[in-house]
CSV table of C-alpha atoms and ligand atoms in Angstrom, one decimal:
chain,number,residue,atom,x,y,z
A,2,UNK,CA,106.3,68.4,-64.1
A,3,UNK,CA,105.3,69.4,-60.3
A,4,UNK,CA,103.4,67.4,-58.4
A,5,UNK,CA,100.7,70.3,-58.4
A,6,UNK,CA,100.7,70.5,-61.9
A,7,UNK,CA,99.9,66.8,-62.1
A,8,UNK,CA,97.4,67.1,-59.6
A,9,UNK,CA,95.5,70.0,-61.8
A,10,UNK,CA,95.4,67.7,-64.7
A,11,UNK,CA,94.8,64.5,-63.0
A,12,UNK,CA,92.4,65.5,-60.5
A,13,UNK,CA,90.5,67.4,-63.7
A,14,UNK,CA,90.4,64.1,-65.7
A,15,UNK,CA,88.5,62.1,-63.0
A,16,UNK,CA,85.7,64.1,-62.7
A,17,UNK,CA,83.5,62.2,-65.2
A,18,UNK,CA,83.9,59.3,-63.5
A,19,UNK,CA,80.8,59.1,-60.6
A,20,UNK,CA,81.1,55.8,-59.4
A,21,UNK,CA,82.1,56.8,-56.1
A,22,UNK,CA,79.9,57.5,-53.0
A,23,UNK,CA,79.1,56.2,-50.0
A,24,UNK,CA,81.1,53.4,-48.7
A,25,UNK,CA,79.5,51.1,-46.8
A,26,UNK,CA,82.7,50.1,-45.3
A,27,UNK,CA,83.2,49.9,-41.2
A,28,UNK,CA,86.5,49.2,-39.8
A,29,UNK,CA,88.0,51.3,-36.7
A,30,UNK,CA,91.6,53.2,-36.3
A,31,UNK,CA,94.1,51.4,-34.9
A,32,UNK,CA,97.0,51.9,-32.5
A,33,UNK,CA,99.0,52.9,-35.3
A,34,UNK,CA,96.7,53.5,-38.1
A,35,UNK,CA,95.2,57.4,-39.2
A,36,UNK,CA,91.8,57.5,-39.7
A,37,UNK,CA,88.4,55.2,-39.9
A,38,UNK,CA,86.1,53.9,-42.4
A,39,UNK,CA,82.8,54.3,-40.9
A,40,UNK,CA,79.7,52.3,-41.9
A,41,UNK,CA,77.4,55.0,-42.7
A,42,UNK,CA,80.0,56.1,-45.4
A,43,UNK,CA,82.4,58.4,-45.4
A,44,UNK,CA,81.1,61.8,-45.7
A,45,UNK,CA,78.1,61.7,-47.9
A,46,UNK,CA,78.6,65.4,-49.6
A,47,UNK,CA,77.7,66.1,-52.7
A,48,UNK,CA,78.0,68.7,-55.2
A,49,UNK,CA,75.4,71.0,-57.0
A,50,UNK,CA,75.1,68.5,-60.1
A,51,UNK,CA,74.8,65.9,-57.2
A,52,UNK,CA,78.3,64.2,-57.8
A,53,UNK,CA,80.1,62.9,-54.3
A,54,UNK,CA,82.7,65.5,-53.1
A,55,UNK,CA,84.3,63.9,-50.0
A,56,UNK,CA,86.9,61.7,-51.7
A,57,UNK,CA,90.3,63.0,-53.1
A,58,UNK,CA,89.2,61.6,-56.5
A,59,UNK,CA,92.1,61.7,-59.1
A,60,UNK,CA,93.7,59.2,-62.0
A,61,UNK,CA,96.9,57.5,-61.4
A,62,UNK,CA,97.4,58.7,-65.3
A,63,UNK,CA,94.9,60.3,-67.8
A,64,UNK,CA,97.6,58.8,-70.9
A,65,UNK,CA,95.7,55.8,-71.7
A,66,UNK,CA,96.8,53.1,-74.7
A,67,UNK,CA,92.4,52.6,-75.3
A,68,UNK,CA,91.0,55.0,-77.6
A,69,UNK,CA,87.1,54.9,-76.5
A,70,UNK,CA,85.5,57.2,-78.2
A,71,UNK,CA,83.7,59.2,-75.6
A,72,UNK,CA,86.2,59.7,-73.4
A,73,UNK,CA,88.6,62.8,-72.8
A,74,UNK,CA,92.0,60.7,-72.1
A,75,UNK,CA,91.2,58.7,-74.9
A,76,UNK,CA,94.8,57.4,-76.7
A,77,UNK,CA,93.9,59.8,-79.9
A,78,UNK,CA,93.0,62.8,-78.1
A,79,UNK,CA,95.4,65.6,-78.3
A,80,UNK,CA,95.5,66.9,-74.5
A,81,UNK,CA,98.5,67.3,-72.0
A,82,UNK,CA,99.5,64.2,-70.1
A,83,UNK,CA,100.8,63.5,-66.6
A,84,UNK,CA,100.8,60.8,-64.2
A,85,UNK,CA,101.8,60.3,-60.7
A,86,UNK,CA,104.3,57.8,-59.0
A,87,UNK,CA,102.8,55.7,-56.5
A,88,UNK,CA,104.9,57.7,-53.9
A,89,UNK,CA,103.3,60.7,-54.7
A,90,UNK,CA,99.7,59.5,-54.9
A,91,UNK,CA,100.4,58.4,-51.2
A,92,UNK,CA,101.7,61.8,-50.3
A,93,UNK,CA,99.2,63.8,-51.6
A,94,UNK,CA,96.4,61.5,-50.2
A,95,UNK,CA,97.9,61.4,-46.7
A,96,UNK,CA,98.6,65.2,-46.5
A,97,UNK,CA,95.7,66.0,-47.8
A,98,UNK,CA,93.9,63.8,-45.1
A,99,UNK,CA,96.4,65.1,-42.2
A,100,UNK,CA,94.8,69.0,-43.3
A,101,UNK,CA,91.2,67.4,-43.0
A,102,UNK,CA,90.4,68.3,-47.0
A,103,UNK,CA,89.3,64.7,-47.4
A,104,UNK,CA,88.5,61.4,-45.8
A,105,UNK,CA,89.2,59.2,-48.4
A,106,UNK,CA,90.6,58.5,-51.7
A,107,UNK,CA,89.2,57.4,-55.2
A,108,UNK,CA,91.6,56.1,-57.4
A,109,UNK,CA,91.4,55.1,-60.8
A,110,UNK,CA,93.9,54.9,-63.7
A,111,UNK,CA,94.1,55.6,-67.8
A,112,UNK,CA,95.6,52.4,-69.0
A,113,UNK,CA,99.5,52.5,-69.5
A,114,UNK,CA,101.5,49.3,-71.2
A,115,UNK,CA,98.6,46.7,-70.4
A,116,UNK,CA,95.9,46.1,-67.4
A,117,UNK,CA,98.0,44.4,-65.0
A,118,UNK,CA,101.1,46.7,-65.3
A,119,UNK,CA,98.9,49.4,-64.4
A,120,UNK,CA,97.3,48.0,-61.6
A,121,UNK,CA,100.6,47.0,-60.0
A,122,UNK,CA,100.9,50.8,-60.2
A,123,UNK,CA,97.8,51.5,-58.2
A,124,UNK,CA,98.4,48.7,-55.8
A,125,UNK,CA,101.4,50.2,-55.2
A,126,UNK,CA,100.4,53.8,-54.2
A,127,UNK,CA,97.9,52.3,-51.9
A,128,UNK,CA,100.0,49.8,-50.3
A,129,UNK,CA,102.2,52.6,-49.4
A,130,UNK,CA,99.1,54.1,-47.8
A,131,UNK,CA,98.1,51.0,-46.1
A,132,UNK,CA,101.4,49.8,-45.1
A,133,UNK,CA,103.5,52.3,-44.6
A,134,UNK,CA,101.4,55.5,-43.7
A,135,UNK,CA,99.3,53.1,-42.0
A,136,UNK,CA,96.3,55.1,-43.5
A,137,UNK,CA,93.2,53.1,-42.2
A,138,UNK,CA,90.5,55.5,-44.3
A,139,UNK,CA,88.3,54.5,-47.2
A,140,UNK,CA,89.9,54.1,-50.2
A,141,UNK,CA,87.8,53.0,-53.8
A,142,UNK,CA,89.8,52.1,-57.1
A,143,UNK,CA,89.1,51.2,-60.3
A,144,UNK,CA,89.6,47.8,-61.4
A,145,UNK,CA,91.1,47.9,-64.9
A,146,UNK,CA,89.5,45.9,-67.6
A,147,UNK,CA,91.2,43.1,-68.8
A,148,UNK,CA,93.5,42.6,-65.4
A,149,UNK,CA,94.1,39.4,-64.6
A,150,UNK,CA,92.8,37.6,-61.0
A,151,UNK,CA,96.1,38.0,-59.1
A,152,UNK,CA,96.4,41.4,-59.4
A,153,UNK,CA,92.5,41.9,-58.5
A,154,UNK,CA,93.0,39.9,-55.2
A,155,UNK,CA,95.9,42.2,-54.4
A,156,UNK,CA,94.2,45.4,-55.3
A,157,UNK,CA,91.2,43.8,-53.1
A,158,UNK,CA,92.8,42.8,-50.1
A,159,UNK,CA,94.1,46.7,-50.1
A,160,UNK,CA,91.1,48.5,-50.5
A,161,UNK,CA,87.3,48.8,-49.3
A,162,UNK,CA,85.8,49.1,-52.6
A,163,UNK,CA,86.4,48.3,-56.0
A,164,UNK,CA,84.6,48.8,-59.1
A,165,UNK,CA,84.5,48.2,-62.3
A,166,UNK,CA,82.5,50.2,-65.2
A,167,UNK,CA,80.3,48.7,-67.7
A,168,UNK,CA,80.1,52.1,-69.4
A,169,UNK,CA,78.1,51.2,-72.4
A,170,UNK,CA,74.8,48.8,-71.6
A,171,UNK,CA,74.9,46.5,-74.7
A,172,UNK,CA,77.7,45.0,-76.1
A,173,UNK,CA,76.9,46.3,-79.5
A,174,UNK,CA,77.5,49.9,-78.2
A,175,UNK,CA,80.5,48.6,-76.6
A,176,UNK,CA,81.9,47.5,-80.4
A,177,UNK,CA,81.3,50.3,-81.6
A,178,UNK,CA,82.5,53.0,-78.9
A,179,UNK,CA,85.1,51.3,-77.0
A,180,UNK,CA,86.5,49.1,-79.1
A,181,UNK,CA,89.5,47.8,-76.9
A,182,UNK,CA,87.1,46.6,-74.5
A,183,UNK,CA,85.7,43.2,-74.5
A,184,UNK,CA,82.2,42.1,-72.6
A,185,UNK,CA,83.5,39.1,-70.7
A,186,UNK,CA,87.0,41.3,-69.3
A,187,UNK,CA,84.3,43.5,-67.2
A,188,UNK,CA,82.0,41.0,-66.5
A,189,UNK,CA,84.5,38.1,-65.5
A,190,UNK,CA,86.3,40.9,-63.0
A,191,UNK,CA,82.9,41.7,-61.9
A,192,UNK,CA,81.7,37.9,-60.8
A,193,UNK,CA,85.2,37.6,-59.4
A,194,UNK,CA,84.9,40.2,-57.2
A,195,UNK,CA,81.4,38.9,-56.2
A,196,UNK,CA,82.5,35.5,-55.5
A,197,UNK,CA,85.2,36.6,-53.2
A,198,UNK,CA,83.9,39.0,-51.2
A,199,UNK,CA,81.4,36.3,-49.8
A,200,UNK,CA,85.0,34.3,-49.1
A,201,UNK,CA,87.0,37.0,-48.0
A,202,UNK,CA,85.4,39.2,-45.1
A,203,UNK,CA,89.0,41.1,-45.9
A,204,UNK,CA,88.1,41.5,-49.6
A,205,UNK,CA,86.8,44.7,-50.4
A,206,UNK,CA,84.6,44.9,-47.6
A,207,UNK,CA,82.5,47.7,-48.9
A,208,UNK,CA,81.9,45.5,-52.6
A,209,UNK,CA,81.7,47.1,-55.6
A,210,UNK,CA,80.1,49.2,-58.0
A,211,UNK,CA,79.9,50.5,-61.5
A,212,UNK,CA,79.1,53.0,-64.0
A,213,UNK,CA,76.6,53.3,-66.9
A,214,UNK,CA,76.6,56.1,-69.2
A,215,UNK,CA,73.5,57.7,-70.0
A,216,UNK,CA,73.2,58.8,-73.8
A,217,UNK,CA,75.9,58.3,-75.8
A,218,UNK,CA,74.0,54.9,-77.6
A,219,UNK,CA,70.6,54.3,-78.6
A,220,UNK,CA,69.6,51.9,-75.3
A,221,UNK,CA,66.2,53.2,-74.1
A,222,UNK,CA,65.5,53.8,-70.1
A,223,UNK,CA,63.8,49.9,-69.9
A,224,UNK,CA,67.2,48.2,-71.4
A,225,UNK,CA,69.5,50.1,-68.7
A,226,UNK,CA,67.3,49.8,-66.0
A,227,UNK,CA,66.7,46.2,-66.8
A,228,UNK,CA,70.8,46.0,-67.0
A,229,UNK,CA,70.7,47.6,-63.7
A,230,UNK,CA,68.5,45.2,-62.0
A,231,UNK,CA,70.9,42.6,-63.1
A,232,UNK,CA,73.6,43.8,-61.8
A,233,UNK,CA,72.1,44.1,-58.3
A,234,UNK,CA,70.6,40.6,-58.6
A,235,UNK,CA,73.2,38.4,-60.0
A,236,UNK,CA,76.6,40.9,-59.5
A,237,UNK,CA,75.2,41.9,-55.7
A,238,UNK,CA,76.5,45.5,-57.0
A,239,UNK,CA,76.1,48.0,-53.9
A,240,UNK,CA,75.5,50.7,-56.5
A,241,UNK,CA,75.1,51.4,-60.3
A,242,UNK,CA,75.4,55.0,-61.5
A,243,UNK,CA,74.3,56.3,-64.0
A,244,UNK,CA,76.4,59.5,-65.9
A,245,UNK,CA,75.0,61.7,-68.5
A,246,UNK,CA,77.0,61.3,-71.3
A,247,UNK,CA,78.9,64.5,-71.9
A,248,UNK,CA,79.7,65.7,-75.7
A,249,UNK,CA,83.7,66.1,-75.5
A,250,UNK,CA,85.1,64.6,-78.5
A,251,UNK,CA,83.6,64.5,-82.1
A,252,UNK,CA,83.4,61.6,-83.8
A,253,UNK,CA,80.6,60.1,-86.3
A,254,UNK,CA,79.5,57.5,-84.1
A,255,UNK,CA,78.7,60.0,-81.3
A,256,UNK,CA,75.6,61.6,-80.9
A,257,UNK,CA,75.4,65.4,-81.6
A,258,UNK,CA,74.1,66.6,-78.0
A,259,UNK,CA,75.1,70.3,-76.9
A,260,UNK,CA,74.3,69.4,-73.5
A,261,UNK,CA,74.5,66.5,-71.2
A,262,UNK,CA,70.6,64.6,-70.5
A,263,UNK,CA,71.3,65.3,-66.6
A,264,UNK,CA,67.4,65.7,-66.4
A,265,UNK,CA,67.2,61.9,-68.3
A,266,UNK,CA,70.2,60.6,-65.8
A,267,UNK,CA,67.8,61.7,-62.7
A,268,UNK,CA,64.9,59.9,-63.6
A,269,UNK,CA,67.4,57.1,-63.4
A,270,UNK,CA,68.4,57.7,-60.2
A,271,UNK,CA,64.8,58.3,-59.1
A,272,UNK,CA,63.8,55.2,-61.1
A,273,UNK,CA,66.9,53.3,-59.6
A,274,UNK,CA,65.8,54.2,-55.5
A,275,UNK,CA,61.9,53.0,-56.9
A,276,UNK,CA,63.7,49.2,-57.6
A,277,UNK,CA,66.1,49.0,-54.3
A,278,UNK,CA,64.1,50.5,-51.7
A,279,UNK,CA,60.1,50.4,-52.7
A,280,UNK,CA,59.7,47.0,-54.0
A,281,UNK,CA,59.9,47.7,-57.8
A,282,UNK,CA,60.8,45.5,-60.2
A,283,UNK,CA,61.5,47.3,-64.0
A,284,UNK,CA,58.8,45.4,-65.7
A,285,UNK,CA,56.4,47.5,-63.1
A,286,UNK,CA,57.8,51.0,-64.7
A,287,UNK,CA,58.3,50.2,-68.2
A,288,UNK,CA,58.1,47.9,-70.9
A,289,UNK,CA,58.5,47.1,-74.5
A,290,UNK,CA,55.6,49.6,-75.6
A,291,UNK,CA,56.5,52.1,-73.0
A,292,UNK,CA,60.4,52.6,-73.2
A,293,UNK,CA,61.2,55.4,-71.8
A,294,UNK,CA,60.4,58.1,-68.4
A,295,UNK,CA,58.3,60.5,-69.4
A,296,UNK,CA,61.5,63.3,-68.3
A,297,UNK,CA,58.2,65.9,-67.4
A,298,UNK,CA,57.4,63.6,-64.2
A,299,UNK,CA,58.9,61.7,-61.7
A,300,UNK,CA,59.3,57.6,-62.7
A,301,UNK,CA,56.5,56.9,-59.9
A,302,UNK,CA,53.9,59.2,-61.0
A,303,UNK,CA,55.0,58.1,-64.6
A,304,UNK,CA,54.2,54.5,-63.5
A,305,UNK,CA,51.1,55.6,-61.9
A,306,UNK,CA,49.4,57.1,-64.9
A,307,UNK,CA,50.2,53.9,-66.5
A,308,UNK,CA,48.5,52.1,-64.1
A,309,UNK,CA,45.3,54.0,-63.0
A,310,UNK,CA,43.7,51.2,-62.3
A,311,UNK,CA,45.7,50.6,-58.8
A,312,UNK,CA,44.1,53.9,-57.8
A,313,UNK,CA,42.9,55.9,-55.9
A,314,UNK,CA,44.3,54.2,-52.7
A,315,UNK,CA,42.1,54.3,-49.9
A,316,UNK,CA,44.6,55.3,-47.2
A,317,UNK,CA,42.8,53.9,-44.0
A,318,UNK,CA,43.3,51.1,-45.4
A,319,UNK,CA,46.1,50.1,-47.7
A,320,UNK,CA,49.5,48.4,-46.7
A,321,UNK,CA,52.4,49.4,-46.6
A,322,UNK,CA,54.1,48.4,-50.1
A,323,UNK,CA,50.5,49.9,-51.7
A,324,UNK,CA,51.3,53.0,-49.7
A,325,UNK,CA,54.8,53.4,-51.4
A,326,UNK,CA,53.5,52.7,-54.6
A,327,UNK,CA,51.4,56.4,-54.5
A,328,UNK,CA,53.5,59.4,-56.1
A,329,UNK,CA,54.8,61.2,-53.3
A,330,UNK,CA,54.5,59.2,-50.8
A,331,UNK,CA,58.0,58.0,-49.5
A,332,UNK,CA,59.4,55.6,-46.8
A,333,UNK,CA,59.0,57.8,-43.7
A,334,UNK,CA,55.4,59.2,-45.2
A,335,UNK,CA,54.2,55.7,-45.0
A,336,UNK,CA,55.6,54.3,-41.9
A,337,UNK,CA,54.1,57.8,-40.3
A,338,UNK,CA,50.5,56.8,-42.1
A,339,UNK,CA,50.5,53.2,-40.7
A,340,UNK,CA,51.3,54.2,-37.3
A,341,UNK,CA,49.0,57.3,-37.0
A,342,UNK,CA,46.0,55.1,-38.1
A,343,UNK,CA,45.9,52.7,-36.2
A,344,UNK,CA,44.9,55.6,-33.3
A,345,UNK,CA,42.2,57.8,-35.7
A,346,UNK,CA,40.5,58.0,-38.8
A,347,UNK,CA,43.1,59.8,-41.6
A,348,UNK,CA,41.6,62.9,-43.3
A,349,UNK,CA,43.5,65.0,-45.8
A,350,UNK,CA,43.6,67.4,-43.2
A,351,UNK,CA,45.4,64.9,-40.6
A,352,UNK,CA,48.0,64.1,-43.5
A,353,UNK,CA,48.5,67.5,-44.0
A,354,UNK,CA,49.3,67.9,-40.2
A,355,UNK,CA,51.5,65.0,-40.1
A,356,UNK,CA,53.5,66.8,-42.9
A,357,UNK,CA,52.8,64.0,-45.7
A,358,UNK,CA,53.3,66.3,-48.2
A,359,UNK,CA,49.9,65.7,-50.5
A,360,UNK,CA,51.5,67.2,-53.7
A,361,UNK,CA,51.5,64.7,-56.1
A,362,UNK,CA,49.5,62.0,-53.4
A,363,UNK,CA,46.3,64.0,-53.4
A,364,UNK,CA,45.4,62.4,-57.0
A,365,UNK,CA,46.1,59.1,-56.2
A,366,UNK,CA,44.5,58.1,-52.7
A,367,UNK,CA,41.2,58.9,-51.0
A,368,UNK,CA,40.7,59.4,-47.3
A,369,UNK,CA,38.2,57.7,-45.3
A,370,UNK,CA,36.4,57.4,-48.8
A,371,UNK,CA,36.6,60.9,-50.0
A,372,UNK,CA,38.8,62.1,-53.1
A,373,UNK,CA,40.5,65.8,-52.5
A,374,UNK,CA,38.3,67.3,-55.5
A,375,UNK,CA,35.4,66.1,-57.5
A,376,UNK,CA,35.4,62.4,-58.7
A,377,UNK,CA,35.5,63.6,-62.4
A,378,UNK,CA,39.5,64.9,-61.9
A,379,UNK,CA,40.4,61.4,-61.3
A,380,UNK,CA,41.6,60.7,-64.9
A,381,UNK,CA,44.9,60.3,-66.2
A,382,UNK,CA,45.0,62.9,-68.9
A,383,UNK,CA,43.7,65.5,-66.1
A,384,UNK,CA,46.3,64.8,-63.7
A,385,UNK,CA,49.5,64.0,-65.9
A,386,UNK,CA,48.5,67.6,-66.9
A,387,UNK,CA,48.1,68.8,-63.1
A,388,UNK,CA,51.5,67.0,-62.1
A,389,UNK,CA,53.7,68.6,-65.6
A,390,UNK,CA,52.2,71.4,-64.7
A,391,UNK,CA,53.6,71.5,-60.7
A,392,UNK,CA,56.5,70.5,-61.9
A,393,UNK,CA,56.9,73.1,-64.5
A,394,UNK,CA,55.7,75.9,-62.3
A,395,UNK,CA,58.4,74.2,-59.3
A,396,UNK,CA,61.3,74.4,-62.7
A,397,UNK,CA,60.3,78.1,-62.9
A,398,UNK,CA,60.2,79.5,-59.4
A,399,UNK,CA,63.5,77.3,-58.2
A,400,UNK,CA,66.0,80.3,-57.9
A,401,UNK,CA,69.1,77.9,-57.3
A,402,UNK,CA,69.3,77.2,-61.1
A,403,UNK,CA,70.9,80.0,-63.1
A,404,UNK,CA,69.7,79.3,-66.5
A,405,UNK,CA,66.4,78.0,-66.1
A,406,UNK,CA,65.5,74.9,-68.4
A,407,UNK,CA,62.9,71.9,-68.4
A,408,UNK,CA,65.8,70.1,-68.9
A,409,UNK,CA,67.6,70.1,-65.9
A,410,UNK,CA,66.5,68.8,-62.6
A,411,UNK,CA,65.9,71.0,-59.7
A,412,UNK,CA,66.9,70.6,-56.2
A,413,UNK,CA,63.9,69.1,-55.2
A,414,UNK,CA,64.5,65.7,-57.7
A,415,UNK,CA,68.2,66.0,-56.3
A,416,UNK,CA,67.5,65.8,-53.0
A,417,UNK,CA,64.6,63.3,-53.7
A,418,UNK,CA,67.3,61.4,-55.3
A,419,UNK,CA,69.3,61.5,-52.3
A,420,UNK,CA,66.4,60.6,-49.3
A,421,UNK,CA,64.3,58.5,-51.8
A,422,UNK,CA,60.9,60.2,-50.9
A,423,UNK,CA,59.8,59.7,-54.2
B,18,SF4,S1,90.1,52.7,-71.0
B,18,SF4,FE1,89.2,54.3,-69.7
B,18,SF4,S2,90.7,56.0,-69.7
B,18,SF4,FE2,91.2,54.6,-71.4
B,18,SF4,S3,90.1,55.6,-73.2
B,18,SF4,FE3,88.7,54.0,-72.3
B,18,SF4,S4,87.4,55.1,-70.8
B,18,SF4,FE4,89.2,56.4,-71.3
C-alpha cells in the first residue's frame, strides 16, 4: 500500500481520539536540532467542533488484537487496515514539519501482537525523529495499556507528553465495553508516569493526560467529574478530555444515540475550567440528588440557581473567589472589578463601560445596593427562565451552525470553553 494511502486511513482513524492539545512543554532548538517546543503550547488551533488541529495526529496502526466495543479499529470490525513503519512515520512527520503543515506530532497506536511489541514500534519511529532527524518539536503518544515499565521509560525519555486513556469512568463499564482492558493496566501506567516525572526533569516534560468518553455508559455528569477531579489531584493530569461518545458500531451493549451529546461533552469542559481555574470543587456543582448539568445553561449559572442563597453579590464589596463564583463573570471580569473599585463606586453602568459583560451577571449581583430590575425578579424559577431563554434566543440567531439544534453548543460556549470566562 502507498504511504498516502496509509496516511488516508490512519490519519482518519485518529480523529476520535482528543487527548491532545496544548503542550506545556519548553525546550529550545539546538545547533543541530529542527524546531522548538515552546511553553505556551504548540499552536493552540482548533477546529469548528473545538478539537486541536496543529498536530500531525495519526495511528501507527488502526488493526488492533482488542475488540472494545465502541471503537472503529476494534479487532471485529470489518474495515481496511494499514499501518506504517517507524521509518515512515518519521518521514512523514519531518516533511510535513519542513513544509510548515504542522508543528508537532500525536502518535498513538491500535494494539498489534501485545503492548510492549507495539510500543517498541512507536519508540522507534520517534527515536528516528529524535535521533536521527534531530527533530526537537513536540511530540505526544499514546501509552498502550498493559505495557510494561521499561518500555514506558523509553517511550518517556523520547517524548514531551504521554497519555494514557481511561476511556470508560467505572470499571464496571470498562467489563462490559472493553473487555481486554483491565483497571489497574491504565491506572499503574498512569501513577508511574506521575512518579517519574517529579524524578526525571527529562521524563515527559509536558506530563500527561487522558481521555473520558462522554455517553456511551450510564455514569452521570457528578461520577465523571468527581473521576476528573481525581485524576488532577492524585494523577497530577495536566488535562482530562472529555469526548462525546460517537455511535459507530452496533452492538447490544451500546446505547442507541443518532448523534453524539457534543452539547453534554461542553458542559464538561465548561464544568472542567469551573474546578481548575475558579476554585470549584465537584461537590459545589453537583451531588447525589442533583446529577447532572442542566444542558439548557452553563454549569455556573446551573450551580447558581442551586444556590440562591449566595446571591445577589454586592459587587463593591465581594472578593475575588465570590466574584468568580457569579455567572458570567470570568477571570479578567473580576480582576477588572477589584481594581476599578478601589478608585469609584461600581454602578451597572460603570460595568457596562468596563465591558463586564452583565448578561447572565445582572441576576446575580447588585451594585452599590441596587438590583438591575425590581427585587421581585430575583427568584430562581424567574431567572433560570430568563437565562434558557438567552440562551435559546443566542442557539437561534448564531448563523455559524448550519442545522440549528438545542443540542449543540454554539460558538459562544466554545470559545468560553477555550478563555474560561464562564
Ligand atoms: S485498544 Fe484502542 S484501538 Fe484497540 S479496540 Fe480498544 S480503543 Fe480501539
Amino acid at each position: 500500500m502507498e504511504v498516502a494511502e496509509k496516511l488516508k486511513i490512519l490519519a482518519d482513524s485518529a480523529k476520535y481520539d482528543v487527548s491532545c492539545s496544548s503542550s506545556g512543554s519548553d525546550r529550545k532548538n539546538t545547533d543541530k536540532g529542527i524546531g522548538n517546543a515552546s511553553l505556551c503550547g504548540i499552536c493552540h488551533s482548533f477546529s469548528a467542533d473545538g478539537r486541536c488541529i496543529s498536530l500531525l495526529k495519526i495511528l501507527m496502526t488502526n488493526s488492533c488484537i482488542y475488540d472494545c466495543k465502541y471503537c472503529i479499529n476494534r479487532a471485529s470490525n470489518n474495515i481496511q487496515r494499514a499501518c506504517f513503519t517507524p521509518q515512515e512515520i518519521a518521514d512523514i512527520t519531518i516533511n510535513f514539519y519542513r513544509r510548515n503543515y504542522i508543528e508537532g506530532l500525536f502518535l498513538s497506536s491500535g494494539i498489534i501482537k501485545n503492548p510492549d511489541y507495539t510500543m517498541e514500534m512507536l519508540c522507534e519511529a520517534i527515536s528516528i525523529l529524535r535521533n536521527k532527524y534531530h527533530f526537537n518539536g513536540y511530540i505526544h503518544a499514546k501509552t498502550i495499556p498493559g505495557a510494561s515499565q521499561d518500555m514506558i521509560n523509553k517511550l518517556g525519555l523520547l517524548v514531551d507528553r504521554m497519555s494514557i486513556n481511561i476511556e470508560l469512568p467505572s470499571n464496571q463499564s470498562l467489563k462490559l465495553l472493553a473487555p481486554n482492558k483491565e483497571k489497574d493496566a491504565i491506572l499503574e501506567p498512569m501513577k508511574y508516569i506521575k512518579n517519574t516525572v517529579k524524578q526525571d526533569r527529562k521524563f515527559v516534560r509536558a506530563g500527561q493526560t487522558t481521555q473520558l468518553i462522554i455517553g456511551a455508559t450510564p455514569e452521570s455528569d457528578f461520577k465523571i467529574l468527581s473521576l476528573a477531579e481525581g485524576m488532577y489531584g492524585k494523577m497530577n493530569m495536566k488535562r482530562v478530555y472529555y469526548s462525546a461518545y460517537v455511535p459507530l458500531n452496533h452492538d447490544d451493549h451500546l446505547p442507541a444515540l443518532k448523534k453524539p451529546p457534543l452539547l453534554r461533552e461542553n458542559r464538561l469542559y465548561q464544568a472542567d475550567w469551573l474546578l481548575r481555574f475558579y476554585g470549584f470543587k465537584v461537590e459545589d456543582l453537583l451531588d447525589d440528588s442533583h446529577q447532572n448539568f442542566n444542558e439548557l445553561l452553563d454549569p455556573k449559572a446551573d450551580w447558581a440557581l442551586h444556590n440562591m442563597d449566595y446571591f445577589p453579590v454586592e459587587i463593591n464589596k465581594a472578593d475575588y473567589y465570590t466574584l468568580l463564583r457569579v455567572p458570567g463573570i470570568g477571570v479578567l471580569s473580576a480582576k477588572k472589578i477589584m481594581a476599578a473599585r478601589k478608585h469609584h463606586k461600581l454602578t451597572f453602568e460603570s460595568l457596562k463601560k468596563m465591558r463586564v459583560v452583565l448578561k447572565r451577571a445582572k441576576y446575580f449581583i447588585t451594585c452599590d445596593g441596587k438590583y438591575f430590575a425590581s427585587t421581585s425578579f430575583f427568584n430562581s424559577n424567574l431567572i433560570s427562565s430568563a437565562l434558557i431563554h438567552d440562551e435559546r434566543k443566542l442557539l437561534i440567531d448564531s448563523t455559524d451552525t448550519v442545522q440549528l439544534s438545542l443540542f449543540e453548543p454554539t460558538t459562544k460556549d466554545r470559545v468560553e470553553c477555550i478563555t474560561g470566562q464562564l
